[in-house]
Coordinates of N, CA and C in Angstrom, one line a residue:
M259 N 61.1 80.4 30.3 CA 60.3 79.3 30.6 C 61.2 78.0 31.1
T260 N 60.6 77.5 32.1 CA 61.6 76.5 32.8 C 61.5 75.3 31.9
N261 N 62.5 74.4 32.1 CA 62.6 73.1 31.5 C 61.4 72.3 31.7
S262 N 60.8 72.3 32.9 CA 59.5 71.4 33.3 C 58.4 71.9 32.5
A263 N 58.2 73.2 32.4 CA 57.1 73.7 31.5 C 57.2 73.5 30.0
R264 N 58.4 73.5 29.5 CA 58.7 73.3 28.2 C 58.3 71.8 27.9
T265 N 58.8 70.8 28.8 CA 58.5 69.5 28.4 C 57.0 69.2 28.6
D266 N 56.3 69.8 29.4 CA 54.7 69.6 29.3 C 54.2 70.1 28.1
Q267 N 54.7 71.1 27.7 CA 54.1 71.7 26.4 C 54.4 70.8 25.2
D268 N 55.7 70.2 25.2 CA 56.0 69.3 24.0 C 55.2 68.1 23.9
M269 N 54.8 67.5 25.1 CA 54.1 66.4 25.3 C 52.8 66.6 24.8
R270 N 52.1 67.8 25.1 CA 50.7 68.1 24.8 C 50.8 68.2 23.2
T271 N 51.8 68.9 22.7 CA 51.9 69.1 21.1 C 51.9 67.7 20.5
N272 N 53.0 66.9 21.0 CA 53.1 65.6 20.3 C 51.8 64.8 20.5
G273 N 51.1 64.9 21.5 CA 49.9 64.1 21.8 C 48.9 64.7 20.7
N274 N 48.8 65.9 20.5 CA 47.7 66.4 19.5 C 48.2 65.9 18.2
R275 N 49.4 65.7 17.7 CA 49.9 65.3 16.5 C 49.7 63.8 16.4
M276 N 49.8 63.0 17.5 CA 49.6 61.6 17.3 C 48.1 61.2 17.3
R277 N 47.1 61.9 17.8 CA 45.8 61.6 18.0 C 45.2 61.4 16.6
P278 N 45.4 62.3 15.6 CA 44.9 61.9 14.2 C 45.4 60.7 13.7
A279 N 46.6 60.5 13.9 CA 47.2 59.1 13.3 C 46.6 57.9 13.9
G280 N 46.4 58.0 15.3 CA 45.6 56.9 16.0 C 44.3 56.6 15.5
L281 N 43.5 57.8 15.2 CA 42.3 57.7 14.7 C 42.2 57.0 13.3
L282 N 43.2 57.4 12.5 CA 43.2 56.9 11.1 C 43.5 55.4 11.3
I283 N 44.4 55.0 12.0 CA 44.7 53.5 12.2 C 43.4 52.8 12.6
A284 N 42.8 53.3 13.6 CA 41.5 52.6 14.0 C 40.5 52.6 12.8
A285 N 40.4 53.7 12.1 CA 39.5 53.6 11.0 C 39.7 52.5 10.0
C286 N 41.0 52.4 9.8 CA 41.5 51.5 8.7 C 41.1 50.0 9.4
V287 N 41.3 49.9 10.6 CA 40.9 48.5 11.1 C 39.6 48.3 11.0
L288 N 38.6 49.1 11.3 CA 37.4 49.0 11.1 C 36.8 48.7 9.7
I289 N 37.5 49.4 8.7 CA 37.1 49.2 7.5 C 37.6 47.9 6.8
T290 N 38.8 47.4 7.4 CA 39.3 46.1 6.9 C 38.5 44.9 7.3
L291 N 38.0 45.0 8.6 CA 37.5 43.7 9.2 C 36.2 43.3 8.4
P292 N 35.2 44.2 8.1 CA 34.1 43.8 7.2 C 34.5 43.2 5.9
A293 N 35.6 43.7 5.3 CA 36.0 43.3 4.1 C 36.6 41.9 4.1
C294 N 37.2 41.5 5.3 CA 37.7 40.1 5.5 C 36.5 39.3 5.7
T295 N 35.6 39.7 6.4 CA 34.4 38.8 6.7 C 33.7 38.3 5.4
S296 N 33.4 39.6 4.6 CA 32.6 39.3 3.5 C 33.3 38.6 2.4
N297 N 34.7 38.6 2.4 CA 35.5 37.6 1.5 C 35.4 36.2 1.8
S298 N 35.1 35.8 3.2 CA 35.0 34.4 3.4 C 33.7 33.7 3.2
S299 N 32.7 34.5 3.1 CA 31.3 34.0 2.9 C 31.2 33.3 1.5
P300 N 31.6 34.1 0.3 CA 31.3 33.5 -1.0 C 31.9 32.1 -1.1
S301 N 33.2 32.0 -0.6 CA 34.0 30.8 -0.7 C 33.1 29.6 -0.1
N302 N 32.5 29.9 1.0 CA 31.7 28.8 1.8 C 30.6 28.5 0.7
D303 N 29.9 29.6 0.3 CA 28.6 29.3 -0.6 C 29.0 28.6 -1.8
A304 N 30.2 28.9 -2.2 CA 30.7 28.2 -3.5 C 30.9 26.6 -3.3
K305 N 31.5 26.4 -2.0 CA 31.8 25.0 -1.7 C 30.3 24.3 -1.5
A306 N 29.4 24.9 -1.1 CA 28.1 24.2 -0.8 C 27.3 24.1 -2.2
T307 N 27.6 25.0 -3.1 CA 26.9 24.8 -4.3 C 27.6 23.8 -5.2
N308 N 29.0 23.6 -5.0 CA 29.8 22.7 -5.7 C 29.8 21.3 -5.2
S309 N 28.9 21.1 -4.1 CA 28.8 19.8 -3.4 C 28.4 18.8 -4.3
P310 N 29.1 17.6 -4.3 CA 28.7 16.4 -5.1 C 27.1 16.1 -5.1
S311 N 26.5 16.3 -3.9 CA 25.2 15.9 -3.8 C 24.3 16.7 -4.5
A312 N 24.8 17.9 -4.9 CA 23.8 18.8 -5.8 C 24.0 18.5 -7.3
S313 N 24.9 17.7 -7.6 CA 25.3 17.4 -9.0 C 24.2 16.7 -9.7
P314 N 23.8 17.2 -10.9 CA 22.7 16.5 -11.6 C 23.2 15.1 -12.0
S315 N 24.4 14.9 -12.3 CA 24.8 13.6 -12.8 C 24.7 12.5 -11.7
A316 N 24.4 12.9 -10.4 CA 24.3 11.9 -9.4 C 23.1 11.0 -9.5
S317 N 22.2 11.4 -10.5 CA 20.8 10.6 -10.5 C 21.0 9.7 -11.5
K318 N 20.4 8.4 -11.3 CA 20.6 7.3 -12.2 C 19.6 7.4 -13.5
S319 N 20.1 7.3 -14.5 CA 19.2 7.3 -15.9 C 18.4 6.1 -16.0
V320 N 17.3 6.2 -16.4 CA 16.3 5.0 -16.6 C 16.5 4.4 -18.0
D321 N 16.7 3.1 -18.2 CA 16.6 2.6 -19.5 C 15.3 2.7 -20.2
P322 N 15.1 3.1 -21.3 CA 13.8 3.3 -22.0 C 13.2 1.9 -22.2
T323 N 14.0 0.9 -22.5 CA 13.4 -0.3 -22.9 C 12.9 -1.1 -21.6
E324 N 13.6 -0.9 -20.5 CA 13.1 -1.5 -19.3 C 11.9 -0.9 -18.8
A325 N 11.8 0.4 -19.0 CA 10.5 1.2 -18.6 C 9.3 0.7 -19.4
V326 N 9.5 0.5 -20.7 CA 8.5 -0.1 -21.6 C 8.2 -1.5 -21.2
E327 N 9.1 -2.4 -20.9 CA 8.9 -3.7 -20.5 C 8.1 -3.7 -19.2
A328 N 8.4 -2.9 -18.3 CA 7.7 -2.7 -16.9 C 6.2 -2.4 -17.1
E329 N 5.9 -1.5 -18.1 CA 4.7 -1.0 -18.4 C 3.8 -2.3 -19.0
A330 N 4.4 -3.1 -19.7 CA 3.8 -4.2 -20.3 C 3.5 -5.2 -19.2
V331 N 4.4 -5.5 -18.2 CA 4.1 -6.5 -17.2 C 2.9 -5.8 -16.3
K332 N 3.0 -4.5 -16.0 CA 1.9 -4.0 -15.1 C 0.7 -4.2 -15.9
A333 N 0.5 -3.9 -17.1 CA -0.7 -4.0 -17.8 C -1.2 -5.6 -17.8
Y334 N -0.3 -6.5 -18.0 CA -0.6 -7.8 -17.9 C -1.2 -8.3 -16.6
S335 N -0.5 -7.8 -15.4 CA -1.1 -8.1 -14.1 C -2.5 -7.4 -14.1
G336 N -2.7 -6.3 -14.7 CA -4.2 -5.7 -14.6 C -5.1 -6.5 -15.4
Y337 N -4.6 -7.1 -16.5 CA -5.5 -8.1 -17.3 C -6.1 -9.1 -16.4
W338 N -5.2 -9.9 -15.8 CA -5.7 -11.0 -14.8 C -6.6 -10.4 -13.7
R339 N -6.2 -9.3 -13.2 CA -7.1 -8.7 -12.1 C -8.5 -8.5 -12.6
E340 N -8.8 -8.0 -13.9 CA -10.0 -7.9 -14.3 C -10.6 -9.2 -14.9
M341 N -9.9 -10.1 -15.2 CA -10.4 -11.4 -15.6 C -10.9 -12.1 -14.4
E342 N -10.5 -11.8 -13.3 CA -11.0 -12.3 -12.1 C -12.4 -11.8 -11.8
R343 N -12.5 -10.4 -12.1 CA -13.8 -9.8 -11.7 C -14.8 -10.2 -12.8
A344 N -14.4 -10.5 -14.0 CA -15.2 -10.7 -15.0 C -15.9 -12.2 -14.8
Y345 N -15.1 -13.0 -14.5 CA -15.4 -14.5 -14.2 C -16.3 -14.6 -13.0
A346 N -15.8 -13.8 -12.0 CA -16.6 -13.8 -10.8 C -18.2 -13.4 -10.9
A347 N -18.3 -12.7 -11.9 CA -19.7 -12.2 -12.1 C -20.3 -12.8 -13.4
A348 N -19.6 -13.6 -14.1 CA -19.9 -14.2 -15.3 C -20.3 -13.3 -16.3
D349 N -19.6 -12.0 -16.3 CA -20.0 -11.1 -17.1 C -18.7 -10.0 -17.3
V350 N -18.3 -9.8 -18.6 CA -17.2 -9.0 -18.8 C -17.5 -7.6 -18.5
K351 N -18.8 -7.2 -18.6 CA -19.3 -5.8 -18.4 C -19.0 -5.5 -16.9
A352 N -18.9 -6.4 -16.2 CA -18.7 -6.2 -14.6 C -17.3 -6.0 -14.3
S353 N -16.5 -5.9 -15.2 CA -15.0 -5.6 -15.1 C -14.7 -4.3 -16.0
K354 N -13.2 -4.1 -16.0 CA -12.7 -3.2 -17.0 C -11.8 -3.9 -17.9
L355 N -12.1 -5.1 -18.1 CA -11.3 -5.9 -19.1 C -11.1 -5.4 -20.4
T356 N -11.9 -4.5 -21.0 CA -11.7 -3.8 -22.3 C -10.6 -2.9 -22.2
S357 N -10.2 -2.5 -21.1 CA -9.1 -1.7 -20.9 C -7.8 -2.3 -21.0
Y358 N -7.8 -3.7 -20.8 CA -6.6 -4.5 -20.7 C -6.5 -5.5 -21.8
A359 N -7.6 -5.9 -22.6 CA -7.6 -7.0 -23.7 C -8.3 -6.5 -24.8
S360 N -7.7 -7.1 -25.8 CA -8.5 -6.9 -27.1 C -8.3 -8.1 -28.0
G361 N -9.0 -8.1 -29.1 CA -8.7 -9.3 -30.2 C -9.2 -10.6 -29.6
V362 N -8.3 -11.6 -29.8 CA -8.8 -12.9 -29.4 C -8.9 -13.1 -27.9
A363 N -8.1 -12.5 -27.1 CA -8.2 -12.6 -25.7 C -9.5 -11.9 -25.2
L364 N -10.0 -10.9 -25.6 CA -11.2 -10.2 -25.2 C -12.4 -11.1 -25.8
V365 N -12.4 -11.6 -26.9 CA -13.5 -12.4 -27.4 C -13.5 -13.7 -26.7
K366 N -12.5 -14.3 -26.4 CA -12.5 -15.7 -25.6 C -13.1 -15.5 -24.3
A367 N -12.9 -14.4 -23.5 CA -13.4 -14.0 -22.3 C -14.8 -13.8 -22.3
Q368 N -15.3 -13.2 -23.4 CA -16.7 -12.8 -23.6 C -17.4 -14.2 -23.8
V369 N -17.0 -15.0 -24.6 CA -17.7 -16.1 -25.0 C -17.7 -17.1 -23.7
E370 N -16.7 -17.1 -23.0 CA -16.7 -18.1 -21.9 C -17.5 -17.7 -20.7
T371 N -17.6 -16.2 -20.6 CA -18.4 -15.7 -19.5 C -19.9 -15.9 -19.7
E372 N -20.2 -15.7 -21.1 CA -21.6 -15.9 -21.5 C -22.1 -17.3 -21.4
R373 N -21.1 -18.3 -21.5 CA -21.4 -19.6 -21.4 C -21.7 -20.0 -19.9
M374 N -20.9 -19.3 -19.1 CA -21.0 -19.5 -17.7 C -22.4 -19.0 -17.1
K375 N -22.6 -17.8 -17.7 CA -23.9 -17.2 -17.1 C -25.1 -18.1 -17.6
K376 N -25.1 -18.7 -18.8 CA -26.3 -19.7 -19.1 C -26.4 -20.7 -18.1
K377 N -25.1 -21.3 -17.6 CA -25.2 -22.4 -16.8 C -25.4 -21.9 -15.4
G378 N -25.2 -20.6 -15.1 CA -25.4 -20.2 -13.6 C -24.1 -20.3 -12.8
S379 N -23.0 -20.6 -13.5 CA -21.7 -20.9 -12.8 C -20.9 -19.7 -12.8
T380 N -19.8 -19.6 -11.9 CA -19.0 -18.4 -11.7 C -17.7 -19.1 -11.2
L381 N -16.7 -18.2 -11.1 CA -15.2 -18.6 -10.6 C -15.2 -17.7 -9.5
S382 N -14.8 -18.3 -8.4 CA -14.4 -17.5 -7.0 C -13.0 -17.6 -6.8
G383 N -12.5 -16.8 -5.9 CA -11.1 -16.8 -5.6 C -10.4 -16.0 -6.6
G384 N -9.0 -16.3 -6.8 CA -8.2 -15.6 -7.7 C -7.1 -16.3 -8.2
V385 N -6.4 -15.6 -9.2 CA -5.2 -16.1 -9.8 C -4.0 -15.5 -9.3
T386 N -3.0 -16.3 -9.2 CA -1.6 -15.7 -8.8 C -0.6 -15.7 -10.0
V387 N -0.2 -14.6 -10.4 CA 0.7 -14.5 -11.6 C 2.1 -14.2 -11.0
T388 N 3.2 -15.0 -11.3 CA 4.5 -14.8 -10.9 C 5.5 -14.8 -12.3
N389 N 6.7 -14.4 -11.9 CA 7.8 -14.5 -13.0 C 7.2 -13.8 -14.3
S390 N 6.4 -12.9 -14.3 CA 6.2 -12.2 -15.7 C 7.3 -11.6 -16.2
T391 N 7.7 -12.0 -17.4 CA 8.8 -11.6 -18.1 C 8.5 -11.3 -19.7
V392 N 9.0 -10.1 -20.0 CA 8.9 -9.8 -21.5 C 10.0 -10.6 -22.2
T393 N 9.7 -11.4 -23.1 CA 10.6 -12.4 -23.8 C 10.9 -11.8 -25.2
Q394 N 10.2 -10.9 -25.6 CA 10.4 -10.3 -26.9 C 9.8 -8.9 -27.0
L395 N 10.5 -7.9 -27.5 CA 9.9 -6.6 -27.6 C 10.2 -5.9 -29.1
D396 N 9.2 -5.3 -29.7 CA 9.4 -4.7 -31.0 C 8.9 -3.4 -31.0
N397 N 9.8 -2.5 -31.0 CA 9.5 -1.1 -30.9 C 9.5 -0.4 -32.3
S398 N 9.8 -1.2 -33.3 CA 10.0 -0.6 -34.6 C 8.7 -0.2 -35.2
K399 N 7.5 -0.6 -34.8 CA 6.2 -0.4 -35.5 C 5.6 0.7 -34.7
K400 N 4.5 1.1 -35.4 CA 3.7 2.2 -34.9 C 3.1 1.9 -33.5
L401 N 2.6 0.6 -33.5 CA 2.1 0.1 -32.2 C 3.0 -1.0 -31.8
P402 N 4.0 -0.7 -30.8 CA 4.8 -1.6 -30.3 C 4.2 -2.9 -29.8
K403 N 4.9 -4.0 -30.0 CA 4.3 -5.3 -29.7 C 5.3 -6.1 -28.9
A404 N 4.7 -6.9 -27.9 CA 5.6 -7.6 -27.0 C 5.2 -9.1 -26.8
E405 N 6.0 -10.0 -26.4 CA 5.6 -11.3 -26.0 C 5.9 -11.5 -24.6
L406 N 5.1 -12.2 -23.8 CA 5.3 -12.2 -22.4 C 5.1 -13.6 -21.9
S407 N 5.9 -14.0 -20.9 CA 5.8 -15.3 -20.3 C 5.7 -15.2 -18.7
S408 N 4.8 -16.0 -18.3 CA 4.6 -15.9 -16.8 C 4.3 -17.3 -16.2
C409 N 4.3 -17.5 -14.9 CA 3.9 -18.6 -14.2 C 2.4 -18.3 -13.5
L410 N 1.6 -19.3 -14.1 CA 0.1 -18.9 -13.5 C -0.4 -20.0 -12.7
D411 N -0.8 -19.5 -11.3 CA -1.3 -20.5 -10.4 C -2.9 -20.3 -10.2
V412 N -3.7 -21.3 -10.7 CA -5.0 -21.1 -10.7 C -5.7 -22.1 -9.6
S413 N -4.9 -22.4 -8.6 CA -5.4 -23.5 -7.5 C -6.4 -22.8 -6.6
K414 N -6.3 -21.7 -6.6 CA -7.5 -20.9 -5.7 C -8.5 -20.2 -6.6
W415 N -8.7 -20.6 -7.8 CA -9.6 -20.2 -8.7 C -10.7 -21.2 -8.7
I416 N -11.8 -21.3 -7.9 CA -12.6 -22.3 -7.8 C -14.1 -22.1 -8.6
S417 N -14.5 -23.1 -9.2 CA -15.7 -23.1 -9.9 C -16.8 -23.4 -9.1
L418 N -17.9 -22.5 -9.2 CA -19.1 -22.7 -8.4 C -20.2 -22.8 -9.4
D419 N -21.2 -23.8 -8.8 CA -22.3 -24.0 -9.6 C -23.5 -22.9 -9.2
K420 N -24.6 -23.0 -9.9 CA -25.7 -22.0 -9.8 C -26.0 -21.6 -8.3
E421 N -25.8 -22.8 -7.4 CA -26.2 -22.7 -6.1 C -25.1 -22.1 -5.2
G422 N -24.0 -21.8 -5.9 CA -22.9 -21.3 -5.3 C -21.9 -22.4 -4.5
K423 N -22.1 -23.7 -4.8 CA -21.3 -24.6 -4.4 C -20.2 -25.0 -5.3
P424 N -19.0 -25.3 -4.5 CA -17.8 -25.8 -5.5 C -18.1 -26.9 -6.3
V425 N -17.6 -26.8 -7.6 CA -17.7 -28.0 -8.6 C -16.5 -28.9 -8.3
A426 N -16.7 -30.1 -8.2 CA -15.6 -31.1 -8.1 C -14.8 -31.1 -9.4
L427 N -13.6 -31.0 -9.1 CA -12.7 -31.0 -10.4 C -11.6 -32.3 -10.3
P428 N -11.2 -32.8 -11.5 CA -10.3 -33.9 -11.6 C -9.2 -33.8 -10.7
S429 N -8.7 -34.8 -9.9 CA -7.4 -34.4 -9.0 C -6.3 -34.4 -9.8
T430 N -6.4 -34.7 -11.0 CA -5.1 -34.7 -12.0 C -5.0 -33.3 -12.6
R431 N -5.9 -32.5 -12.3 CA -5.8 -31.2 -13.1 C -4.7 -30.4 -12.7
V432 N -4.0 -29.8 -13.6 CA -2.9 -29.0 -13.5 C -3.3 -27.7 -13.1
T433 N -2.7 -27.1 -11.9 CA -3.1 -25.8 -11.4 C -2.0 -24.7 -11.5
K434 N -0.9 -25.2 -11.8 CA 0.3 -24.1 -11.9 C 1.2 -24.4 -13.1
Y435 N 1.1 -23.5 -14.1 CA 1.8 -23.9 -15.4 C 2.2 -22.4 -16.1
V436 N 2.9 -22.6 -17.1 CA 3.4 -21.6 -17.8 C 2.2 -20.9 -18.7
A437 N 2.2 -19.7 -18.7 CA 1.3 -19.0 -19.6 C 1.9 -17.9 -20.5
T438 N 1.6 -17.8 -21.6 CA 2.3 -16.8 -22.5 C 1.1 -16.0 -23.2
A439 N 1.6 -14.7 -23.5 CA 0.7 -13.7 -24.1 C 1.4 -12.8 -25.2
T440 N 0.6 -12.4 -26.0 CA 1.1 -11.3 -27.1 C 0.4 -10.1 -26.7
M441 N 1.0 -9.0 -26.8 CA 0.5 -7.7 -26.3 C 0.9 -6.8 -27.3
E442 N 0.0 -5.6 -27.4 CA 0.3 -4.5 -28.2 C 0.1 -3.2 -27.5
R443 N 0.9 -2.2 -27.7 CA 0.9 -0.8 -26.9 C 0.0 0.1 -27.7
W444 N -1.1 0.5 -27.2 CA -2.0 1.5 -27.7 C -1.7 2.9 -27.2
T445 N -2.3 3.9 -27.5 CA -2.0 5.2 -27.1 C -2.3 5.4 -25.6
D446 N -3.3 4.5 -25.2 CA -3.7 4.6 -23.8 C -3.1 3.4 -22.8
G447 N -2.2 2.8 -23.4 CA -1.7 1.6 -22.7 C -1.5 0.3 -23.5
W448 N -1.1 -0.8 -22.8 CA -0.8 -2.1 -23.3 C -2.3 -2.9 -23.5
R449 N -2.5 -3.7 -24.3 CA -3.5 -4.5 -24.5 C -3.1 -6.0 -24.7
V450 N -3.7 -6.9 -24.0 CA -3.4 -8.3 -24.2 C -4.2 -8.8 -25.3
L451 N -3.6 -9.3 -26.5 CA -4.4 -9.7 -27.6 C -4.5 -11.3 -27.7
T452 N -3.6 -12.0 -27.2 CA -3.8 -13.5 -27.0 C -3.3 -13.9 -25.7
A453 N -3.9 -14.8 -25.0 CA -3.4 -15.3 -23.7 C -3.6 -16.9 -23.9
Q454 N -2.3 -17.6 -23.8 CA -2.4 -19.0 -24.0 C -1.8 -19.8 -22.8
P455 N -2.5 -20.7 -22.2 CA -2.1 -21.5 -21.1 C -1.4 -22.7 -21.8
H456 N -0.3 -23.1 -20.9 CA 0.5 -24.4 -21.3 C 0.4 -25.3 -20.2
A457 N -0.6 -26.0 -20.0 CA -0.8 -27.0 -19.0 C 0.4 -28.1 -18.9
D458 N 1.1 -28.3 -20.1 CA 2.1 -29.4 -20.1 C 3.5 -28.8 -19.6
Q459 N 3.3 -27.5 -19.2 CA 4.7 -26.9 -18.8 C 4.5 -26.3 -17.3
P460 N 4.6 -27.3 -16.4 CA 4.6 -26.9 -15.1 C 5.6 -25.8 -14.6
C461 N 5.3 -25.1 -13.6 CA 6.2 -24.0 -13.2 C 6.3 -24.0 -11.5

């Protein structure tokens, strides 16, 4: 056998020996790549999960006392809204005042509207309530109690006679003053028990 023939045969033999090794390396590469790719995803998910925006501690806690006081102020505003309706019709039954008032405050409204009905008078317009603030809160009792102060503006609450004409009122009449109230929290919400105007305290 010539040297040339021997060389060709050796190259074919070596090539056959190297081919399995090459296939093995390629297989390893193919196996390794998916593994690397899968290892990178959980770390990204973990970062997204641990993002500060997803932390429950980021939400601001609500002060229970402030929440209760806000409920009382809201009910007080509702009381005056229903007072407007009751006095506009000269009848408490024309409003939902019983859902916001009880005790002296409710009885006073009933007496006054009955008197107005007999005279044929009503009140037109509305009341503006500002600076409503809970000045005292007692949560220690079964029915929590609160005292509230506000600024009451009745300048647009106009008295009408039985013919619907405005009644002349004294020019010295005070139309903007401090008003206080005592309230009690029932199972279905706050009730105004007393409502006291302070015409000697302008606001």
